[in-house]
Each structure stands twice: as structure tokens, then as C-alpha cells.
C-alpha positions as a Python dict, from the first residue, in 0.01 Angstrom:
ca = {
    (1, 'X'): (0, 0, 0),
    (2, 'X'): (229, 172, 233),
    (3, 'X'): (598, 220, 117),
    (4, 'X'): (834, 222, 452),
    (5, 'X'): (1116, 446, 434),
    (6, 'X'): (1386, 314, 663),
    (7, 'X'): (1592, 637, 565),
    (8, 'X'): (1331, 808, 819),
    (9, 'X'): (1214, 697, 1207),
    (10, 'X'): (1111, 406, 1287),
    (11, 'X'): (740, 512, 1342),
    (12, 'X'): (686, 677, 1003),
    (13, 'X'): (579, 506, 714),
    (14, 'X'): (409, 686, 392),
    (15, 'X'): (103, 612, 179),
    (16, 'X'): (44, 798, -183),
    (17, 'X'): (-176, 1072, 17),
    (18, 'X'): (-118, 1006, 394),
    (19, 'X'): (125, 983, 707),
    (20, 'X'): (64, 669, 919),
    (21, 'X'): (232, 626, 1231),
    (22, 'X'): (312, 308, 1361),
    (23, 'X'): (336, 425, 1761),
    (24, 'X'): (184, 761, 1847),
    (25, 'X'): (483, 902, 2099),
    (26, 'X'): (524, 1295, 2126),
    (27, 'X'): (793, 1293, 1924),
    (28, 'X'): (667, 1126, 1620),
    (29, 'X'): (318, 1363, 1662),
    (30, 'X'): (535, 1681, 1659),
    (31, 'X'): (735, 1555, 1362),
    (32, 'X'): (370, 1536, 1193),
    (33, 'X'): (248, 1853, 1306),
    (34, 'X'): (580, 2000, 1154),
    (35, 'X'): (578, 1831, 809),
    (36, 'X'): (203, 1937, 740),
    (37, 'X'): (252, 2267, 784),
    (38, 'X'): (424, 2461, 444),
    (39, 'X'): (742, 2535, 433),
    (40, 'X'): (936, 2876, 469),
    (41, 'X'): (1150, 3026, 213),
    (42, 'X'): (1343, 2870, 24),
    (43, 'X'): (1687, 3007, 240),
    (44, 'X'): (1899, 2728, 358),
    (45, 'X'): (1841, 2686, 756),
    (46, 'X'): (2172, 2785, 994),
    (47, 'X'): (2321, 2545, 1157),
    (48, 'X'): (2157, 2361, 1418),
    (49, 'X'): (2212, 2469, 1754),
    (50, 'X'): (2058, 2511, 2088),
    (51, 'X'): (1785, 2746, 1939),
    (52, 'X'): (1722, 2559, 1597),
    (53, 'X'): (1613, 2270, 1458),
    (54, 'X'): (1781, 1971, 1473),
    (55, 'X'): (1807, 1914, 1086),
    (56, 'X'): (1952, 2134, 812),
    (57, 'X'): (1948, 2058, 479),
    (58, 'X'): (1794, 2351, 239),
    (59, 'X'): (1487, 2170, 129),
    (60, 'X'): (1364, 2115, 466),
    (61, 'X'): (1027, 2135, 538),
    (62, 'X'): (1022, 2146, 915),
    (63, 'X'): (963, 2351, 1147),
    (64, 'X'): (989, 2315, 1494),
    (65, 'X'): (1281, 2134, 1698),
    (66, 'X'): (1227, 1739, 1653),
    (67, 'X'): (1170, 1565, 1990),
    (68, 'X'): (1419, 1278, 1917),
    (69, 'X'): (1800, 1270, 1944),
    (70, 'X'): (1941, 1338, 1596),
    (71, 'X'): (2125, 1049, 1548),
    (72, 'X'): (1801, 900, 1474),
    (73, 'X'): (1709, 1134, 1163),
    (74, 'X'): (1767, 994, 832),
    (75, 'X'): (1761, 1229, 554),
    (76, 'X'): (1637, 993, 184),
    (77, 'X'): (1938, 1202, -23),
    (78, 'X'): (2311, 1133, 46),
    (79, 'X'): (2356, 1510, -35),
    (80, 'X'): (2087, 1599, 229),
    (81, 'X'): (2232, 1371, 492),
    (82, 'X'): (2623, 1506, 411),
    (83, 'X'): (2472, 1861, 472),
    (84, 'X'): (2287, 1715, 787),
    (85, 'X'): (2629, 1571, 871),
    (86, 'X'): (2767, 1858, 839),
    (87, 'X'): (2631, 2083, 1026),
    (88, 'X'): (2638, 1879, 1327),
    (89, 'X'): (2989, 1857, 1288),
    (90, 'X'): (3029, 2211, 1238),
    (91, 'X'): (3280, 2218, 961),
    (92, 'X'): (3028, 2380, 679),
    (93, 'X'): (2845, 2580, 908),
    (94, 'X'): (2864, 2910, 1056),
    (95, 'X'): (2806, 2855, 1470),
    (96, 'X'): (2556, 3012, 1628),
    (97, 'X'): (2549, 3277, 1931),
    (98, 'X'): (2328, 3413, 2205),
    (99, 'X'): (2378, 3781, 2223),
    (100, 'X'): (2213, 3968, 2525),
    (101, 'X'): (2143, 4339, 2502),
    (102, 'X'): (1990, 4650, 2676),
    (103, 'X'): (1998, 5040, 2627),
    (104, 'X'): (1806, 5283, 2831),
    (105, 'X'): (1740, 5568, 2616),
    (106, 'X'): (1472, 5840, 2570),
    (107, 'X'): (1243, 5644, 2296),
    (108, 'X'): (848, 5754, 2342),
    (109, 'X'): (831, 5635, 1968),
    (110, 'X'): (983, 5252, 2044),
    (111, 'X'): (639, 5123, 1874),
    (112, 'X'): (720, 5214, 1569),
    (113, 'X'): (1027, 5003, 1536),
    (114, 'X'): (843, 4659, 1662),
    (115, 'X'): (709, 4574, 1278),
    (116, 'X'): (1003, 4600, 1119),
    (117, 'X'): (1285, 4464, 1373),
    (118, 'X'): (1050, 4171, 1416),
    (119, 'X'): (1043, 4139, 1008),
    (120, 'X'): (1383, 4143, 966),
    (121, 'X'): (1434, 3850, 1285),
    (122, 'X'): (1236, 3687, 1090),
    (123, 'X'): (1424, 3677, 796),
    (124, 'X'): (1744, 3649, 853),
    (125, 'X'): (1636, 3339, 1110),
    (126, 'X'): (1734, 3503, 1448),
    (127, 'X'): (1524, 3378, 1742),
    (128, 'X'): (1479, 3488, 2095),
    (129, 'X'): (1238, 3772, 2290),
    (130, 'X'): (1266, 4166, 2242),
    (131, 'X'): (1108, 4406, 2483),
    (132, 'X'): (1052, 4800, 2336),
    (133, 'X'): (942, 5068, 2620),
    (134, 'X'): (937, 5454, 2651),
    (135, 'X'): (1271, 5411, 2837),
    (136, 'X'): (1462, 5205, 2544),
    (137, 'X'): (1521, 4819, 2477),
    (138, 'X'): (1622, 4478, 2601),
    (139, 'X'): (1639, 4184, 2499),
    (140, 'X'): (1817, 3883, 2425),
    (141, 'X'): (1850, 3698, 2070),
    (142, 'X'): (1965, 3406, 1874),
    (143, 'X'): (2121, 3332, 1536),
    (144, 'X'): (2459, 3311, 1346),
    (145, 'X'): (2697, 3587, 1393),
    (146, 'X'): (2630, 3745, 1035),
    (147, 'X'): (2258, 3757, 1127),
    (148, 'X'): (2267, 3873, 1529),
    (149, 'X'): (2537, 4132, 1405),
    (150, 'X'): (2261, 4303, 1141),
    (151, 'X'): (1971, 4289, 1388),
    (152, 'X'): (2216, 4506, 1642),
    (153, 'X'): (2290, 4714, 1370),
    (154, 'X'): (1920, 4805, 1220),
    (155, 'X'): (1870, 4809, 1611),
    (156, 'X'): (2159, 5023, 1626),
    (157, 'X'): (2084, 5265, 1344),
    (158, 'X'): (1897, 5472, 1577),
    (159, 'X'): (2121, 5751, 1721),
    (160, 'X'): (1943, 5693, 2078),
    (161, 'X'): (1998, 5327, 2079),
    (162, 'X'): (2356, 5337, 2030),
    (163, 'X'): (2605, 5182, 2218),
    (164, 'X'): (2401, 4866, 2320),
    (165, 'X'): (2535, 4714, 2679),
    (166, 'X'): (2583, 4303, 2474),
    (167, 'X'): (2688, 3985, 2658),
    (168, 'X'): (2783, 3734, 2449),
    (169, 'X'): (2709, 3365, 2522),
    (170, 'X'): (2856, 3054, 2253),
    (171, 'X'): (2645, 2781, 2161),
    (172, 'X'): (2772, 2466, 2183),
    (173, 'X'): (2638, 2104, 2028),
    (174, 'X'): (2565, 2023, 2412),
    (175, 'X'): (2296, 2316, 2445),
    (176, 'X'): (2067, 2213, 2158),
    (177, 'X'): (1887, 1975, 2289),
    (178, 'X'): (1770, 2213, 2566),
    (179, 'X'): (1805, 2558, 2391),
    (180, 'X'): (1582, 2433, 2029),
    (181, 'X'): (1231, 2447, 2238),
    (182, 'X'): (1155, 2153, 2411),
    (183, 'X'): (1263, 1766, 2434),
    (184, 'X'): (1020, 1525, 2455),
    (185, 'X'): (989, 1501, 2822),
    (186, 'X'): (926, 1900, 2837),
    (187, 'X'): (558, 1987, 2995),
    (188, 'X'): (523, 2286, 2711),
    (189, 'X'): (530, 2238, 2367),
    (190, 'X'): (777, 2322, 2163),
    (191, 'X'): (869, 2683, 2189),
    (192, 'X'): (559, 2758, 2350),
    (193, 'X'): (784, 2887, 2670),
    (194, 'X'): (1123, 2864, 2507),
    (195, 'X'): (1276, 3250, 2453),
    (196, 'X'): (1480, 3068, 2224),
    (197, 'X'): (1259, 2850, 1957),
    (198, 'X'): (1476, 2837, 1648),
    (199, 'X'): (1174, 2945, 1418),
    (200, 'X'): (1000, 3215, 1627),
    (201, 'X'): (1120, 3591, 1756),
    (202, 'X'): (840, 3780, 2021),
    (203, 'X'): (907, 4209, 2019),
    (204, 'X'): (701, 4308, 2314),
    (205, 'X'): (567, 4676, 2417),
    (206, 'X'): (626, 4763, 2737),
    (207, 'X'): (588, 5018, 3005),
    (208, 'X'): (933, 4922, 3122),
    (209, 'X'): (1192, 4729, 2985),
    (210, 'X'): (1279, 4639, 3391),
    (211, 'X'): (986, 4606, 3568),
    (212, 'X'): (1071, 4856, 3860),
    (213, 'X'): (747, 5045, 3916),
    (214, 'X'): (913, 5386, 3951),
    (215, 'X'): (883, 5598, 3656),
    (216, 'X'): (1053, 5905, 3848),
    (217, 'X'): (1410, 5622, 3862),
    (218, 'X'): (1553, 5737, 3500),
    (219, 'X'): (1870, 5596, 3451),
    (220, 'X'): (1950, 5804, 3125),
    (221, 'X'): (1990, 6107, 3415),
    (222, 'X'): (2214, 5925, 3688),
    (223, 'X'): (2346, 5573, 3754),
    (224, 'X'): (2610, 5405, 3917),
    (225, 'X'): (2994, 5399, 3848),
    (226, 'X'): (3048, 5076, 3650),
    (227, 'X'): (3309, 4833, 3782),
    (228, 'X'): (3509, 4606, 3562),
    (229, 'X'): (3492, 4244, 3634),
    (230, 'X'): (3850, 4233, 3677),
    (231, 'X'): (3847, 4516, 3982),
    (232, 'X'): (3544, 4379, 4146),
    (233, 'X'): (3688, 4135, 4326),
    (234, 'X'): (3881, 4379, 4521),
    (235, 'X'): (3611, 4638, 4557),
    (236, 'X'): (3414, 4359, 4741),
    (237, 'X'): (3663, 4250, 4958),
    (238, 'X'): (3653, 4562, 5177),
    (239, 'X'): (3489, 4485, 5467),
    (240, 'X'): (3367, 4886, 5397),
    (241, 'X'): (3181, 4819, 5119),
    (242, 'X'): (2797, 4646, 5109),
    (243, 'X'): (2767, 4386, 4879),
    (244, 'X'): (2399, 4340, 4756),
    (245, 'X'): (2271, 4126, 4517),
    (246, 'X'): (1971, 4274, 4349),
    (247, 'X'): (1841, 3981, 4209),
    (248, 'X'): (1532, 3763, 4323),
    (249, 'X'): (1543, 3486, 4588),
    (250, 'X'): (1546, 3191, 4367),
    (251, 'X'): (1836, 3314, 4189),
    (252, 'X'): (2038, 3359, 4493),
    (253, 'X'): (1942, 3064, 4625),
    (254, 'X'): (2163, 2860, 4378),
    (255, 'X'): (2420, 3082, 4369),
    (256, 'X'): (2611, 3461, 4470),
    (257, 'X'): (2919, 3649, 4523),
    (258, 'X'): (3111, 3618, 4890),
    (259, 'X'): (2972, 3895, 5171),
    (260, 'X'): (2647, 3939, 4929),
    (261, 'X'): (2367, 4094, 5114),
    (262, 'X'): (2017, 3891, 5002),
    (263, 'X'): (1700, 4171, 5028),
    (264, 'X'): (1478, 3825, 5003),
    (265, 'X'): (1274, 3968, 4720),
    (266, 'X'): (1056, 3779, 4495),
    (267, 'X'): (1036, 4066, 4224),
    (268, 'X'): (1194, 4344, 4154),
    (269, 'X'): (1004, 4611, 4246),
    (270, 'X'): (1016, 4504, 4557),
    (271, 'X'): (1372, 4648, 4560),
    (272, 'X'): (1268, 4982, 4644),
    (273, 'X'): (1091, 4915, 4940),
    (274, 'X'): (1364, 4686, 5109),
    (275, 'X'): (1550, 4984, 5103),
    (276, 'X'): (1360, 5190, 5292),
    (277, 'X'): (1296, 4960, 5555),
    (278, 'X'): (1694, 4873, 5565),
    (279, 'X'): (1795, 5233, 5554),
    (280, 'X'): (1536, 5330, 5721),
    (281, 'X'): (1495, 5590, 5415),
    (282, 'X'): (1120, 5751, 5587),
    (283, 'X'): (1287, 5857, 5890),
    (284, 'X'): (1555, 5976, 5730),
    (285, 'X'): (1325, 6154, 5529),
    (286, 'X'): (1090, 6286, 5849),
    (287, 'X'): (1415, 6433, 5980),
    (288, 'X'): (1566, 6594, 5706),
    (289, 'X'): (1200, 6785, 5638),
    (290, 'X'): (1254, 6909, 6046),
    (291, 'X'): (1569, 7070, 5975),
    (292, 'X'): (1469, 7215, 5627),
    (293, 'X'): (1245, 7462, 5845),
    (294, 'X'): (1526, 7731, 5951),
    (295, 'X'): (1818, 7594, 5662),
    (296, 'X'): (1856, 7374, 5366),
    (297, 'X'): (2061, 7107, 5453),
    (298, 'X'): (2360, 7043, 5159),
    (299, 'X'): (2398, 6669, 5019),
    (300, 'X'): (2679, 6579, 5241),
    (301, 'X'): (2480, 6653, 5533),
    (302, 'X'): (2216, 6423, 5481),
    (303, 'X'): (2446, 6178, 5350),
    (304, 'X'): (2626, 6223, 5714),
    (305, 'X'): (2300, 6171, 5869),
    (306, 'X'): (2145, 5843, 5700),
    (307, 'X'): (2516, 5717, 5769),
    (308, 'X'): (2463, 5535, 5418),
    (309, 'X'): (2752, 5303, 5349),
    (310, 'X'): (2931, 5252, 5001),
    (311, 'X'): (2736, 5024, 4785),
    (312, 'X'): (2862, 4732, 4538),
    (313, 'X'): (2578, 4546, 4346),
    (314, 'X'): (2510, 4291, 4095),
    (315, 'X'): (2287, 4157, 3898),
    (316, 'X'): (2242, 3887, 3583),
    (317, 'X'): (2359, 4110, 3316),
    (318, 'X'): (2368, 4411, 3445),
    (319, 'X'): (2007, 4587, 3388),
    (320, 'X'): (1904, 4548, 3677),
    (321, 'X'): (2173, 4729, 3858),
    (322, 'X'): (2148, 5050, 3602),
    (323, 'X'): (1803, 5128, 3749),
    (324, 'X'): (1878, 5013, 4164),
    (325, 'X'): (2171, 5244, 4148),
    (326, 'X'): (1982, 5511, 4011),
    (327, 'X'): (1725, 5454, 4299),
    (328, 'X'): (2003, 5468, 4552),
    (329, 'X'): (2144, 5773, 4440),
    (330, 'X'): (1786, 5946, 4423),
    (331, 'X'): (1794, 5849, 4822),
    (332, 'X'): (2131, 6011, 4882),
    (333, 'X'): (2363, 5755, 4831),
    (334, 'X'): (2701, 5906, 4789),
    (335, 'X'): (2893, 5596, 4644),
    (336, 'X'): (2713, 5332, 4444),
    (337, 'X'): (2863, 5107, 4196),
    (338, 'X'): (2775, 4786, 4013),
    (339, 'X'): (2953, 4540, 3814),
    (340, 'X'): (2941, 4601, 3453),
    (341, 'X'): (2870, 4355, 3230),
    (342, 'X'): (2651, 4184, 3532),
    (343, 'X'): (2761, 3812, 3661),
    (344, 'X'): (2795, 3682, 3299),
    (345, 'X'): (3075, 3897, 3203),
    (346, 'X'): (3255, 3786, 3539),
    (347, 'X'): (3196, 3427, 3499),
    (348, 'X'): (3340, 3470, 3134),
    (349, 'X'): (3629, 3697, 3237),
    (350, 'X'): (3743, 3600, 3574),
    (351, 'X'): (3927, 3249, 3619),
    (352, 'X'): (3748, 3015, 3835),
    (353, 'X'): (4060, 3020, 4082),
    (354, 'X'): (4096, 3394, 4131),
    (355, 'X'): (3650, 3419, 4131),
    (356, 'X'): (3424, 3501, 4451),
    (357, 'X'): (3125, 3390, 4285),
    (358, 'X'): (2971, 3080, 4505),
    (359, 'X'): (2742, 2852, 4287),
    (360, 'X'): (2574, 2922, 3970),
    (361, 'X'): (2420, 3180, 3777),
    (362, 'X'): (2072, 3144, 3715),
    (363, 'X'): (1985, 3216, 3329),
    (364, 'X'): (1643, 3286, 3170),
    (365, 'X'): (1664, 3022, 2886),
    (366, 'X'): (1665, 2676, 2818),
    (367, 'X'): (2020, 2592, 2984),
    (368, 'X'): (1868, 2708, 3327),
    (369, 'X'): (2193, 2769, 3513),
    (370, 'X'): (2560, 2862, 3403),
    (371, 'X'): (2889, 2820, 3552),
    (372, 'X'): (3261, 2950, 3489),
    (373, 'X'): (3316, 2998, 3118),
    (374, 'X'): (2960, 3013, 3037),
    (375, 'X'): (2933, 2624, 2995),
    (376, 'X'): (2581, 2527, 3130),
    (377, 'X'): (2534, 2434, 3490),
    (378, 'X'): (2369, 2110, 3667),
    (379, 'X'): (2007, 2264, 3746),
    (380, 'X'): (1664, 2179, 3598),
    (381, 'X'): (1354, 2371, 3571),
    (382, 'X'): (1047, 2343, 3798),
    (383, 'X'): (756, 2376, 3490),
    (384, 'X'): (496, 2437, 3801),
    (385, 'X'): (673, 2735, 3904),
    (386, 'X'): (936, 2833, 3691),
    (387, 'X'): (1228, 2793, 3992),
    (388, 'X'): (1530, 2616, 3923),
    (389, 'X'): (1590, 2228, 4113),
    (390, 'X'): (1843, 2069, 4185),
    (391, 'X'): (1913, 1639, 4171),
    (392, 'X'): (1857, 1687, 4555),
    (393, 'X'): (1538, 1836, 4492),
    (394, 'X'): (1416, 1567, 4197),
    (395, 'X'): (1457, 1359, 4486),
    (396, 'X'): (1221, 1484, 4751),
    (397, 'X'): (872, 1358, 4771),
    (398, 'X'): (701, 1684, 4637),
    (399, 'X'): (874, 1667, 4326),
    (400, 'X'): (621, 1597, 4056),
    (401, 'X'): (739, 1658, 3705),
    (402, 'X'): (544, 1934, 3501),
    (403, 'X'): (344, 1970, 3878),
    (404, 'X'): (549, 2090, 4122),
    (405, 'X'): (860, 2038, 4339),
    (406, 'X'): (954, 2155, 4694),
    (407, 'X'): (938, 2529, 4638),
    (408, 'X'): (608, 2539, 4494),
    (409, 'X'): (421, 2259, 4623),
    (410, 'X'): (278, 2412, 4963),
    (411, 'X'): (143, 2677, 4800),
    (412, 'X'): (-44, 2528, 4492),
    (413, 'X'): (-383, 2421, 4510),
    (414, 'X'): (-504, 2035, 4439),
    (415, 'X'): (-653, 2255, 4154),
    (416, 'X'): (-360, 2400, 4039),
    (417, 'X'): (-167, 2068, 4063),
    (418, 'X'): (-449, 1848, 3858),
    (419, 'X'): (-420, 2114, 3552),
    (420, 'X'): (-67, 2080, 3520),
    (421, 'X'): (-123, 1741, 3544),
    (422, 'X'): (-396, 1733, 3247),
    (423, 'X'): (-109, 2002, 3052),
    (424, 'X'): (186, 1718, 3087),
    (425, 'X'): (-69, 1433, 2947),
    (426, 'X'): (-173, 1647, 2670),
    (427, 'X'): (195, 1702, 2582),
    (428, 'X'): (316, 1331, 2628),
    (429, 'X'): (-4, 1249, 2405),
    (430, 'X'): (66, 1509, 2146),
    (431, 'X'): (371, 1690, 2206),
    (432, 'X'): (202, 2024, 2227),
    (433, 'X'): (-24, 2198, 2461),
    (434, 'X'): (-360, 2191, 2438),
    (435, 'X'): (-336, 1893, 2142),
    (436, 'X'): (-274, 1959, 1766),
    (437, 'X'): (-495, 2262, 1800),
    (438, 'X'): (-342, 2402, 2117),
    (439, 'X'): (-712, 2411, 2308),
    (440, 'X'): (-895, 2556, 2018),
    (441, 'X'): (-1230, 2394, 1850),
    (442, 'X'): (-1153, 2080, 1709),
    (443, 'X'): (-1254, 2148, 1335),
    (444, 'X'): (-1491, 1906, 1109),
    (445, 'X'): (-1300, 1492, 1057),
    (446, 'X'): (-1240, 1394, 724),
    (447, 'X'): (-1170, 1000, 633),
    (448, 'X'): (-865, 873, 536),
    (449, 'X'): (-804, 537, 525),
    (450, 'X'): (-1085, 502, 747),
    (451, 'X'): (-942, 691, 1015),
    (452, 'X'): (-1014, 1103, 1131),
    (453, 'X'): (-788, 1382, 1069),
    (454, 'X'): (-822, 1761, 1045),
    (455, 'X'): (-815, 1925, 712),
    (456, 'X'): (-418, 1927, 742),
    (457, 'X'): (-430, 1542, 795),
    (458, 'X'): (-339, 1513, 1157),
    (459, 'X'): (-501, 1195, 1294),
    (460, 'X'): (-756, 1268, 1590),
    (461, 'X'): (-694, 1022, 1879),
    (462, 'X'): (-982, 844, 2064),
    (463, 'X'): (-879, 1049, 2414),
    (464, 'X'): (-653, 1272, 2505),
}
């Protein structure tokens, strides 16, 4: 006989030994798939935000961001559903940050820290994606403030990573629902694209920790002169100065500074050739090897030459910048400088009546886009290629959810497009990629109650 718990969702019931669902939606398949997996330590969870789980109570089993609003989780303990309560509320809780972080630094050993940084994410619940290269780290985590603050700090305790360039971004109860993985109308399952998924940190190895594709640009030897958000304004204003936006061309497309110069790139390492075909860098080059013959030419004669102009850039956070400005200065640029803290410190700092910046910022997380004061902005996320939308583009008639939308759809194959198509039915069927087993070999049935499961009970449907 089944026992119905009306303290949980209205498609879960219980038996003595199994889980029966009364309406298999994505949401009540990836509350399933959480329960039947064992729990983590016994630590009480932090409190729910846009990178964790949408419950909290210290016995809590699950793990992996529920695909139904929270107002419809019922916790069977009063005590359970005050801390739920709680939490949501804020009032027993310590809030939750994103902190994003980079360092160039001289660190051929970086391998050797991956096992243990990733241990310690691990344990002290901080979330997010860490790249390690030969020329120092990036990366950009989640977590309260007493557990992002002793990550930086182990990350820290190595001389040559001191001094970490941070932006801080709040969490607020409005970013959960698209910073814990995925909602249920996501393509992906949860977390399996999500930099952010409350229960998982990724430390990568890298070559770089920019992909630039110039190992002779070393921004631990030269860079830029750093400009505070609060003098940048005027530093762009003169009509002397060239503003360029180092970013790609989807993230200028939503949004960029006043007098911003777009190289129409669509990675970065394209950056360095743009250059030399808008400086025309190999002429300048041809010519300067010509007059080397009788005399060596000094610095401010080749400057003179290339007539190079004084250089403002941006970027997202600023890591971009650190390595273009070193670039620029390896061509003879004589004055290059780039706004410190990147377009996330000046959308924090700067009032929206005294800023330059047209648009939004385009973010690599869940929240997509961000406006003045960090709140989150009004674009979506094309899951065929990644680009942000707007409502305008939801609208037109290549906009296919999880398929593709009017950036992407020329260009994708009827291939391509019937995949994604077979990845968004697999997710509204099961709430994960791939099914229960994310594309693997389904394993042997066992009977209960006269239906399949797999050996951790999850019920095998007729089709996917």
C-alpha cells in the first residue's frame, strides 16, 4: 500500500521499498535521480542561492538543484521546514557570493595545486570553474563569504599567486532559479553546462588561462597602465584616444562603451591579427627592417612612423585586456591603457547617470547579461549556440528553443538541428541529458512492483 505524503510534491508518493510517481515531468525525474543517490557529509548545506540547491535543511539528501519553484517543497519536520524557511528568507543564513579572479604569474608547477584546491571546493561547498596554466590562474567561484574567502586564501598562500585581480558579484533570491543549474525548461541537465552547479567545482589544466595563442605575449613582463573606473570616463571622451573593445562580437552586440571600436572577432586570438591588418603592423615592420640597414632606429622613431594612436580598452573583467595590452606594446605602442577591474567594476562603481556604457554586459553564467549595479539583465541564452537573445529574437521564426535562433540557424545543419532536438526531448523526458544514465549502457532491469528500474531504482520508461 502506498502512503502519500502531502508534506512532499504532488507527484511523489512512497511505498515500504519504492518511489512511485504519479506524472513523470522533468522535474519530478530529477528529484528521483537526486534522492537515490547517497548523501554527502553530514555538514549543513549554505544557504540556497543562485548556485545551490533550492532546499536546506542539514539532513538533506539531495543533490542537484530541484526543477520546481520552491514554494512547492514541503519538508515532513516543522524544524526542517523553519530551517527551509529560513534560509529563503535569509535571516539564519549567511548569503552567498560570486567572486571572479585572475593572476598571471610564473607557475610551470600549477598542476600540482589542482588536487588539493579542488578538495578543499569541495568541502567547504564552493562551486564554480577554475582554470591552472604555466602563466597562473583564473577563474570564477561560488559559495558563502567564509568559504570563497579560504579558497582565495589556500589559493593565495602561494607567494606567486598573490594579489589576485577579484570582482565581486552578490547573489540575490532572484538569481537562483537561473544560477542553481538548470530549470526545468533548460535543454542541459542540471549543471551539466552550468559554471555554477551548487554541488560541483571543475579545476582545469591549461596551456593558457586566456586563450591568446601567443606564448611570446607575457604579461608578468609588460602590460598596460590600469585606469580606474571612476577616470575612464574622461580618458574616453577624448576624441584622441581609441576606444576598443576587445571582446567577441556577440558580446558587443548587446552592449559597449560610447566611441568603442568593434575588431568583429569571434575569438580571441583573433585579436592579434586585427591588429595588424588595422595598423598595418607588416608594413610597418618591412620598413623599419629597410632602415635598420645603415642605423638602428630608437622606439620613438618607429612609434613616429606607425603613427600609432593612444589606446583605451576593455574587456569583461579585465583579463583580457592584461594580455591585448601587452601585445600592443610588443608592436610599439607608446600609450596603452585598460580599465581595471574590466566592465563589471564600472557597472558596480559608476552611477547609471554619469556611465558611457550602452546596453548590457554579457556574463558567462547562468544570469546571461548584467546591467548597472550588477542586477541581472533581460537576455536569454541560445542553447544551440551559446549567444545571448533577446524577446525580439524569441520572436523571429528561426527561434527554436534548445535548436537554434537567428544567429545560429543559417549555419547549422538539418543534422545539427535534429540532435539538439533529440537532446531537449531527452531532457523534458528525464531532466538530464542523455536519460538517467547520461547516454551510457542501460544496465540489467530489476522488478519492482512489476515495473523496471536500474539497480538504484530509477524506473525505465517505454521510449525516450
Amino acid at each position: 500500500m502506498a502512503l502519500s505524503l502531502p508534506l512532499y510534491p504532488p507527484f511523489l508518493s512512497f511505498t515500504k521499498y519504492s518511489f512511485r510517481f504519479s506524472g513523470c515531468t522533468a522535474a519530478a525525474t530529477a528529484l528521483f535521480r537526486t534522492l537515490s543517490r547517497p548523501p554527502l557529509n553530514s555538514s549543513p548545506l549554505p544557504r540556497p542561492l543562485h548556485s545551490m540547491a533550492t532546499t536546506d535543511c542539514k539532513s538533506s539528501p539531495l543533490q542537484n538543484p530541484l526543477h520546481f519553484p520552491s514554494s512547492a517543497i514541503k519538508i515532513p519536520s516543522v524544524a526542517a521546514r523553519t530551517t527551509v524557511e529560513s534560509g529563503l528568507n535569509g535571516s539564519n543564513h549567511p548569503s552567498l557570493v560570486v567572486v571572479s579572479f585572475y593572476r598571471f604569474a610564473d607557475f610551470p608547477d600549477h598542476a600540482s595545486m589542482r588536487k588539493p584546491l579542488k578538495d578543499l571546493c569541495e568541502e567547504v561547498r564552493v562551486s564554480g570553474g577554475i582554470i591552472l596554466a604555466p602563466e597562473g590562474i583564473n577563474g570564477s567561484i561560488c559559495g558563502t563569504r567564509e568559504s570563497v574567502e579560504r579558497v582565495l586564501s589556500f589559493i593565495q598562500s602561494d607567494e606567486r599567486l598573490k594579489g589576485l585581480r577579484m570582482v565581486e558579484s552578490p547573489v540575490t533570491p532572484e538569481d537562483e532559479a537561473i544560477h542553481h543549474g538548470h530549470t526545468s525548461s533548460s535543454p542541459l541537465g542540471a549543471g551539466d553546462d552550468a559554471p555554477f552547479r551548487w554541488d560541483h567545482v571543475r579545476v582545469k589544466l591549461k596551456k593558457e588561462i586566456v586563450t591568446f595563442g601567443d606564448p611570446s605575449v607575457l604579461p608578468t613582463k609588460m602590460v598596460g597602465k590600469y585606469v580606474k573606473p571612476r577616470d575612464w570616463n574622461e580618458l574616453i571622451s577624448d576624441p584622441e584616444t581609441m576606444v576598443i573593445d576587445v571582446r567577441n562580437m556577440y558580446e558587443i552586440r548587446i552592449g559597449k562603451f560610447k566611441r568603442a571600436v568593434d575588431p568583429c572577432t569571434n575569438a580571441f586570438r583573433e585579436f592579434p591579427t586585427w591588429v595588424d591588418e588595422q595598423f598595418d603592423m607588416e608594413k610597418s615592420e618591412e620598413s623599419e627592417t629597410a632602415n635598420t640597414v645603415d642605423r638602428t632606429l630608437t622606439q620613438s622613431e618607429i612609434t613616429e612612423q606607425k603613427s600609432l594612436p593612444r589606446v583605451a580598452m576593455y574587456c569583461t573583467g579585465g583579463i583580457r585586456c592584461e594580455k591585448a595590452s601587452s601585445f600592443l606594446l610588443s608592436k610599439g605602442f607608446n600609450e596603452v591603457y585598460h580599465l581595471e577591474g574590466g566592465i563589471l567594476k564600472y557597472l558596480e562603481e559608476v552611477p547609471k547617470s554619469e556611465s558611457l556604457w550602452e546596453g548590457e554586459c554579457f556574463v558567462f553564467d547562468k544570469r546571461v547579461s548584467v546591467e548597472h549595479g550588477m542586477v541581472p539583465g533581460t537576455y536569454k541564452l541560445c542553447y544551440g549556440c551559446k549567444q545571448p537573445v533577446s524577446d525580439e529574437d524569441m520572436k523571429a521564426p528561426e527561434w527554436e528553443y534548445g535548436v537554434s535562433c537567428p544567429y545560429c540557424f543559417s549555419i547549422k545543419s538539418e543534422e545539427e538541428k535534429e540532435r539538439a532536438r533529440a537532446r531537449q526531448r531527452q531532457f523534458e523526458t528525464w531532466g538530464v541529458i542523455g536519460g538517467p544514465d547520461k547516454g551510457r549502457r542501460k544496465p540489467n532491469p530489476v522488478k519492482i512492483n512489476g515495473e523496471e528500474h536500474d539497480l538504484k531504482g530509477r524506473r525505465f520508461p517505454n521510449s525516450i
